[in-house]
Amino acid sequence: MKTLTVSVVTPDGPVLEDAYEMVSCKAESGELGILPGHIPMVAPLTISSIRLKQEGSSERIAVSGGFLEVRPDQVTILAQSAEKPSDIDIDRARRAKERAEQRMANKQSDIDFRRAELALKRAINRLDVKNNNF
Ligand code: ATP
């Protein structure tokens, strides 16, 4: 089976580098499924999960924004943050979700609302990846 080298990098450093058969992710333009030999491209990512398939098993990484760079034998994900399920602190994500919901309920400025909305998305995304909720 052909594979792609996938690297996930954040400002805090590398999160993962390994060979996979397929990478699925959610770009701003929609869902992308990347197989070895894909044409080169760059796409902005949403707050979402990356699915990495390897020999029948698959794993997920929670990412919050950033870019995907595809080359025929390599995928690089440069994300603001990226966590494997085992690195996700569920209580922290629950607290972040509650905080964001409260901020959205006491709506102040549009900018604050938008920031709370993004924080809520990050928290829900982390909870989904931790609970394998797809
Ligand atoms: P919080 O309000 O809890 O800080 P946040 O969404 O604002 O959440 P980010 O700014 O996206 O946090 O991330 C800051 C750093 O903290 C990143 O390194 C990210 O990986 C890490 N991080 C954030 N939330 C969690 C979590 N629930 N579990 C593990 N790491 C987390």
Coordinates of N, CA and C and ligand atoms in Angstrom, one line a residue:
M1 N 0.9 -1.2 0.0 CA 0.0 0.0 0.0 C 0.9 1.3 0.0
K2 N 0.6 2.2 -0.9 CA 1.3 3.4 -0.9 C 1.0 4.3 0.3
T3 N 1.9 5.1 0.7 CA 1.7 6.0 1.9 C 2.2 7.4 1.6
L4 N 1.7 8.2 2.5 CA 2.1 9.7 2.5 C 2.7 9.9 3.9
T5 N 3.8 10.8 3.9 CA 4.3 11.2 5.2 C 3.5 12.4 5.6
V6 N 2.9 12.3 6.8 CA 2.1 13.4 7.3 C 2.8 14.0 8.5
S7 N 3.0 15.3 8.5 CA 3.6 16.0 9.6 C 2.5 17.0 10.1
V8 N 2.3 17.1 11.4 CA 1.5 18.1 12.0 C 2.3 18.9 12.9
V9 N 2.4 20.2 12.6 CA 3.3 21.2 13.3 C 2.5 22.3 13.9
T10 N 2.8 22.7 15.1 CA 2.1 23.9 15.7 C 3.2 24.9 16.2
P11 N 2.8 26.1 16.6 CA 3.8 27.0 17.1 C 4.6 26.4 18.3
D12 N 4.0 25.5 19.0 CA 4.7 24.8 20.2 C 5.6 23.7 19.7
G13 N 5.6 23.3 18.4 CA 6.5 22.3 18.0 C 5.7 21.2 17.3
P14 N 6.4 20.1 16.8 CA 5.8 19.0 16.1 C 4.8 18.2 17.0
V15 N 3.7 17.8 16.4 CA 2.8 17.0 17.2 C 2.8 15.5 16.7
L16 N 3.1 15.4 15.4 CA 3.0 14.0 14.9 C 3.8 14.0 13.5
E17 N 4.5 12.8 13.2 CA 5.0 12.6 11.9 C 5.0 11.1 11.7
D18 N 4.3 10.7 10.6 CA 4.2 9.2 10.4 C 3.7 9.0 9.0
A19 N 3.7 7.7 8.5 CA 3.2 7.4 7.2 C 1.8 6.9 7.3
Y20 N 0.9 7.4 6.4 CA -0.5 7.1 6.4 C -1.0 6.8 5.0
E21 N -2.0 6.0 4.9 CA -2.6 5.7 3.5 C -3.5 6.8 3.0
M22 N -4.1 7.5 4.0 CA -5.1 8.6 3.5 C -5.3 9.6 4.7
V23 N -5.5 10.8 4.2 CA -5.7 11.9 5.2 C -7.0 12.6 4.8
S24 N -7.9 12.7 5.8 CA -9.2 13.4 5.5 C -9.2 14.6 6.4
C25 N -9.6 15.8 5.8 CA -9.7 17.0 6.6 C -10.7 17.9 6.1
K26 N -11.0 18.9 6.8 CA -12.0 19.9 6.5 C -11.4 21.2 6.2
A27 N -11.3 21.5 4.9 CA -10.8 22.8 4.5 C -11.9 23.8 4.5
E28 N -11.6 25.1 4.3 CA -12.7 26.1 4.3 C -13.6 25.9 3.1
S29 N -13.0 25.3 2.0 CA -13.8 25.0 0.8 C -14.6 23.7 0.8
G30 N -14.4 22.9 1.9 CA -15.1 21.7 2.0 C -14.2 20.5 2.4
E31 N -14.8 19.3 2.5 CA -14.1 18.1 2.9 C -13.0 17.7 1.9
L32 N -11.9 17.3 2.3 CA -10.8 16.8 1.4 C -10.4 15.5 1.8
G33 N -10.2 14.6 0.8 CA -9.6 13.2 1.1 C -8.4 13.2 0.3
I34 N -7.2 13.0 0.9 CA -5.9 13.0 0.2 C -5.3 11.7 0.2
L35 N -5.0 11.2 -1.0 CA -4.3 9.9 -1.1 C -2.9 10.2 -1.7
P36 N -2.0 9.2 -1.6 CA -0.7 9.4 -2.2 C -0.8 9.7 -3.7
G37 N 0.1 10.6 -4.2 CA 0.0 11.0 -5.6 C -0.9 12.2 -5.8
H38 N -1.4 12.8 -4.8 CA -2.3 14.0 -5.0 C -1.6 15.1 -5.6
I39 N -2.3 15.9 -6.3 CA -1.6 17.1 -6.9 C -1.2 18.1 -5.8
P40 N -0.2 18.8 -6.0 CA 0.2 19.8 -4.9 C -0.8 20.9 -4.7
M41 N -1.1 21.2 -3.5 CA -2.0 22.3 -3.2 C -1.8 22.8 -1.8
V42 N -2.4 24.0 -1.5 CA -2.4 24.6 -0.2 C -3.8 25.0 0.1
A43 N -4.3 24.7 1.3 CA -5.7 25.0 1.6 C -5.8 25.4 3.1
P44 N -6.6 26.5 3.4 CA -6.8 26.8 4.8 C -7.8 25.8 5.5
L45 N -7.5 25.5 6.7 CA -8.3 24.5 7.4 C -9.3 25.2 8.4
T46 N -10.4 24.5 8.7 CA -11.3 25.0 9.7 C -11.0 24.4 11.0
I47 N -11.7 24.8 12.0 CA -11.6 24.2 13.4 C -12.3 22.9 13.2
S48 N -11.5 21.8 13.2 CA -12.1 20.5 12.8 C -11.1 19.4 13.2
S49 N -11.5 18.1 12.8 CA -10.6 17.0 13.1 C -9.9 16.6 11.8
I50 N -8.7 16.1 11.9 CA -8.0 15.5 10.8 C -8.1 14.0 11.0
R51 N -8.5 13.2 10.0 CA -8.5 11.8 10.2 C -7.4 11.2 9.4
L52 N -6.6 10.3 10.1 CA -5.4 9.7 9.5 C -5.6 8.2 9.4
K53 N -5.6 7.6 8.2 CA -5.8 6.2 8.1 C -4.6 5.4 7.8
Q54 N -4.4 4.3 8.5 CA -3.2 3.5 8.5 C -3.6 2.1 8.7
E55 N -3.4 1.2 7.7 CA -3.6 -0.2 7.8 C -4.9 -0.6 8.5
G56 N -6.0 -0.1 8.0 CA -7.3 -0.5 8.6 C -7.7 0.3 9.8
S57 N -6.8 1.0 10.5 CA -7.2 1.7 11.7 C -7.1 3.2 11.4
S58 N -7.8 4.0 12.1 CA -7.8 5.4 11.8 C -7.7 6.2 13.2
E59 N -7.0 7.3 13.1 CA -6.9 8.2 14.3 C -7.3 9.6 14.0
R60 N -7.6 10.3 15.0 CA -8.1 11.7 14.8 C -7.2 12.7 15.5
I61 N -7.0 13.9 15.0 CA -6.3 14.9 15.6 C -7.2 16.1 15.6
A62 N -7.4 16.8 16.7 CA -8.2 18.1 16.7 C -7.3 19.2 16.3
V63 N -7.7 20.0 15.3 CA -6.9 21.2 14.9 C -7.8 22.4 14.9
S64 N -7.1 23.6 15.3 CA -7.9 24.8 15.2 C -7.3 25.7 14.2
G65 N -7.8 25.6 13.0 CA -7.3 26.5 11.9 C -5.9 26.1 11.4
G66 N -5.4 27.0 10.6 CA -4.1 26.7 10.0 C -4.2 26.3 8.5
F67 N -3.1 25.7 8.0 CA -3.0 25.4 6.6 C -2.6 23.9 6.4
L68 N -3.1 23.4 5.3 CA -2.7 22.1 4.8 C -1.9 22.3 3.6
E69 N -0.7 21.7 3.5 CA 0.1 21.8 2.3 C 0.3 20.3 1.8
V70 N -0.1 20.1 0.5 CA -0.1 18.8 0.0 C 1.0 18.7 -1.1
R71 N 1.8 17.7 -1.0 CA 2.7 17.3 -2.1 C 2.4 15.8 -2.4
P72 N 2.9 15.3 -3.6 CA 2.4 13.9 -3.9 C 2.7 12.9 -2.8
D73 N 3.9 13.0 -2.1 CA 4.2 12.0 -1.1 C 4.2 12.6 0.3
Q74 N 3.7 13.8 0.5 CA 3.8 14.4 1.8 C 2.6 15.4 2.1
V75 N 2.1 15.3 3.3 CA 1.1 16.3 3.7 C 1.6 17.0 5.0
T76 N 1.7 18.3 4.9 CA 2.1 19.1 6.1 C 0.9 19.9 6.6
I77 N 0.6 19.8 7.9 CA -0.5 20.6 8.5 C 0.2 21.5 9.5
L78 N 0.0 22.8 9.2 CA 0.5 23.9 10.1 C -0.7 24.4 10.8
A79 N -0.8 24.1 12.1 CA -2.1 24.5 12.8 C -1.8 25.4 13.9
Q80 N -2.7 26.2 14.3 CA -2.6 27.1 15.5 C -2.5 26.2 16.7
S81 N -3.3 25.2 16.8 CA -3.1 24.2 17.8 C -3.5 22.8 17.2
A82 N -3.0 21.8 17.8 CA -3.3 20.4 17.3 C -3.1 19.5 18.5
E83 N -4.1 18.6 18.7 CA -4.0 17.7 19.9 C -4.5 16.3 19.5
K84 N -3.8 15.3 19.9 CA -4.2 13.9 19.8 C -5.2 13.7 20.9
P85 N -6.2 12.7 20.8 CA -7.1 12.5 21.9 C -6.5 12.4 23.2
S86 N -5.4 11.7 23.3 CA -4.7 11.4 24.6 C -4.2 12.7 25.2
D87 N -4.0 13.8 24.4 CA -3.5 15.0 25.0 C -4.6 16.0 25.3
I88 N -5.8 15.6 25.0 CA -6.9 16.6 25.3 C -7.4 16.5 26.7
D89 N -7.4 17.6 27.4 CA -7.9 17.7 28.8 C -9.4 18.0 28.7
I90 N -10.2 17.0 29.1 CA -11.6 17.1 28.9 C -12.3 18.1 29.8
D91 N -11.8 18.2 31.0 CA -12.3 19.3 31.9 C -12.0 20.7 31.4
R92 N -10.8 20.8 30.9 CA -10.5 22.2 30.4 C -11.4 22.5 29.2
A93 N -11.6 21.5 28.3 CA -12.5 21.8 27.2 C -13.9 22.1 27.6
R94 N -14.4 21.4 28.6 CA -15.8 21.6 29.1 C -15.9 23.0 29.7
R95 N -14.8 23.4 30.5 CA -14.8 24.8 31.1 C -14.8 25.8 30.0
A96 N -14.0 25.6 29.0 CA -13.9 26.6 27.9 C -15.2 26.7 27.1
K97 N -15.9 25.5 27.0 CA -17.2 25.5 26.3 C -18.2 26.4 27.2
E98 N -18.2 26.1 28.5 CA -19.2 26.9 29.3 C -18.9 28.4 29.3
R99 N -17.6 28.7 29.4 CA -17.2 30.1 29.4 C -17.7 30.8 28.1
A100 N -17.5 30.1 27.0 CA -17.8 30.6 25.6 C -19.3 30.8 25.6
E101 N -20.1 29.8 26.0 CA -21.5 29.9 26.0 C -22.1 31.1 26.8
Q102 N -21.4 31.3 28.0 CA -21.9 32.4 28.8 C -21.6 33.7 28.1
R103 N -20.4 33.8 27.5 CA -20.1 35.1 26.8 C -21.0 35.3 25.7
M104 N -21.5 34.3 25.0 CA -22.4 34.4 23.9 C -23.8 34.8 24.4
A105 N -24.1 34.3 25.6 CA -25.5 34.6 26.1 C -25.5 36.1 26.6
N106 N -24.4 36.6 27.2 CA -24.4 38.0 27.6 C -23.8 38.8 26.5
K107 N -24.3 38.7 25.3 CA -23.8 39.3 24.1 C -23.3 40.8 24.4
Q108 N -22.0 41.0 24.1 CA -21.5 42.4 24.2 C -21.2 42.9 22.8
S109 N -20.0 43.1 22.4 CA -19.7 43.6 21.1 C -19.7 42.5 20.1
D110 N -19.8 42.8 18.8 CA -19.8 41.7 17.8 C -18.5 41.0 17.8
I111 N -17.4 41.7 18.1 CA -16.1 41.1 18.1 C -16.0 40.1 19.2
D112 N -16.5 40.5 20.4 CA -16.5 39.5 21.6 C -17.3 38.3 21.2
F113 N -18.4 38.5 20.6 CA -19.3 37.4 20.2 C -18.6 36.4 19.3
R114 N -18.0 37.0 18.3 CA -17.3 36.2 17.3 C -16.1 35.4 18.0
R115 N -15.4 36.1 18.9 CA -14.3 35.4 19.6 C -14.9 34.2 20.5
A116 N -16.0 34.5 21.1 CA -16.6 33.4 21.9 C -17.1 32.3 21.1
E117 N -17.6 32.6 19.9 CA -18.1 31.6 19.0 C -16.9 30.7 18.5
L118 N -15.8 31.3 18.2 CA -14.6 30.5 17.8 C -14.1 29.6 19.0
A119 N -14.1 30.2 20.2 CA -13.7 29.4 21.4 C -14.6 28.3 21.6
L120 N -15.9 28.5 21.4 CA -16.9 27.4 21.5 C -16.6 26.3 20.5
K121 N -16.3 26.7 19.3 CA -16.0 25.7 18.2 C -14.8 24.9 18.6
R122 N -13.8 25.6 19.1 CA -12.5 24.8 19.5 C -12.8 23.8 20.6
A123 N -13.6 24.3 21.6 CA -14.0 23.4 22.7 C -14.8 22.2 22.3
I124 N -15.8 22.4 21.5 CA -16.7 21.3 21.0 C -15.8 20.4 20.1
N125 N -15.0 20.9 19.3 CA -14.1 20.1 18.5 C -13.2 19.2 19.3
R126 N -12.7 19.7 20.4 CA -11.8 18.9 21.3 C -12.6 17.8 22.0
L127 N -13.8 18.2 22.4 CA -14.7 17.2 23.1 C -15.1 16.1 22.1
D128 N -15.4 16.4 20.9 CA -15.7 15.4 19.9 C -14.6 14.5 19.6
V129 N -13.4 15.0 19.5 CA -12.2 14.2 19.2 C -11.9 13.3 20.4
K130 N -12.0 13.9 21.6 CA -11.7 13.1 22.8 C -12.7 11.9 22.9
N131 N -14.0 12.2 22.6 CA -15.1 11.2 22.8 C -15.3 10.4 21.5
N132 N -14.5 10.6 20.5 CA -14.6 9.9 19.2 C -16.1 10.0 18.7
N133 N -16.6 11.2 18.7 CA -18.0 11.5 18.4 C -18.2 11.9 17.0
F134 N -18.2 11.0 16.0 CA -18.4 11.4 14.6 C -19.4 10.6 13.9
Ligands
ATP1 P1 -8.7 27.6 26.8 O1 -9.7 28.7 26.9 O2 -9.0 26.4 27.6 O3 -7.2 28.0 26.8 P2 -8.5 27.8 23.9 O4 -9.4 27.2 22.8 O5 -8.6 29.2 24.0 O6 -8.9 27.0 25.3 P3 -6.1 27.6 22.4 O7 -5.8 29.0 22.3 O8 -6.8 27.0 21.2 O9 -7.0 27.3 23.7 O10 -4.8 26.7 22.7 C1 -3.8 27.2 23.5 C2 -2.9 26.0 23.9 O11 -3.6 25.1 24.8 C3 -2.6 25.1 22.7 O12 -1.3 24.6 22.9 C4 -3.6 23.9 22.8 O13 -3.1 22.7 22.2 C5 -3.8 23.8 24.3 N1 -5.1 23.4 24.7 C6 -6.2 24.2 24.7 N2 -7.3 23.5 25.2 C7 -6.8 22.2 25.5 C8 -7.4 21.1 26.0 N3 -8.7 21.0 26.4 N4 -6.7 20.0 26.2 C9 -5.3 20.0 25.9 N5 -4.7 21.1 25.4 C10 -5.4 22.2 25.2

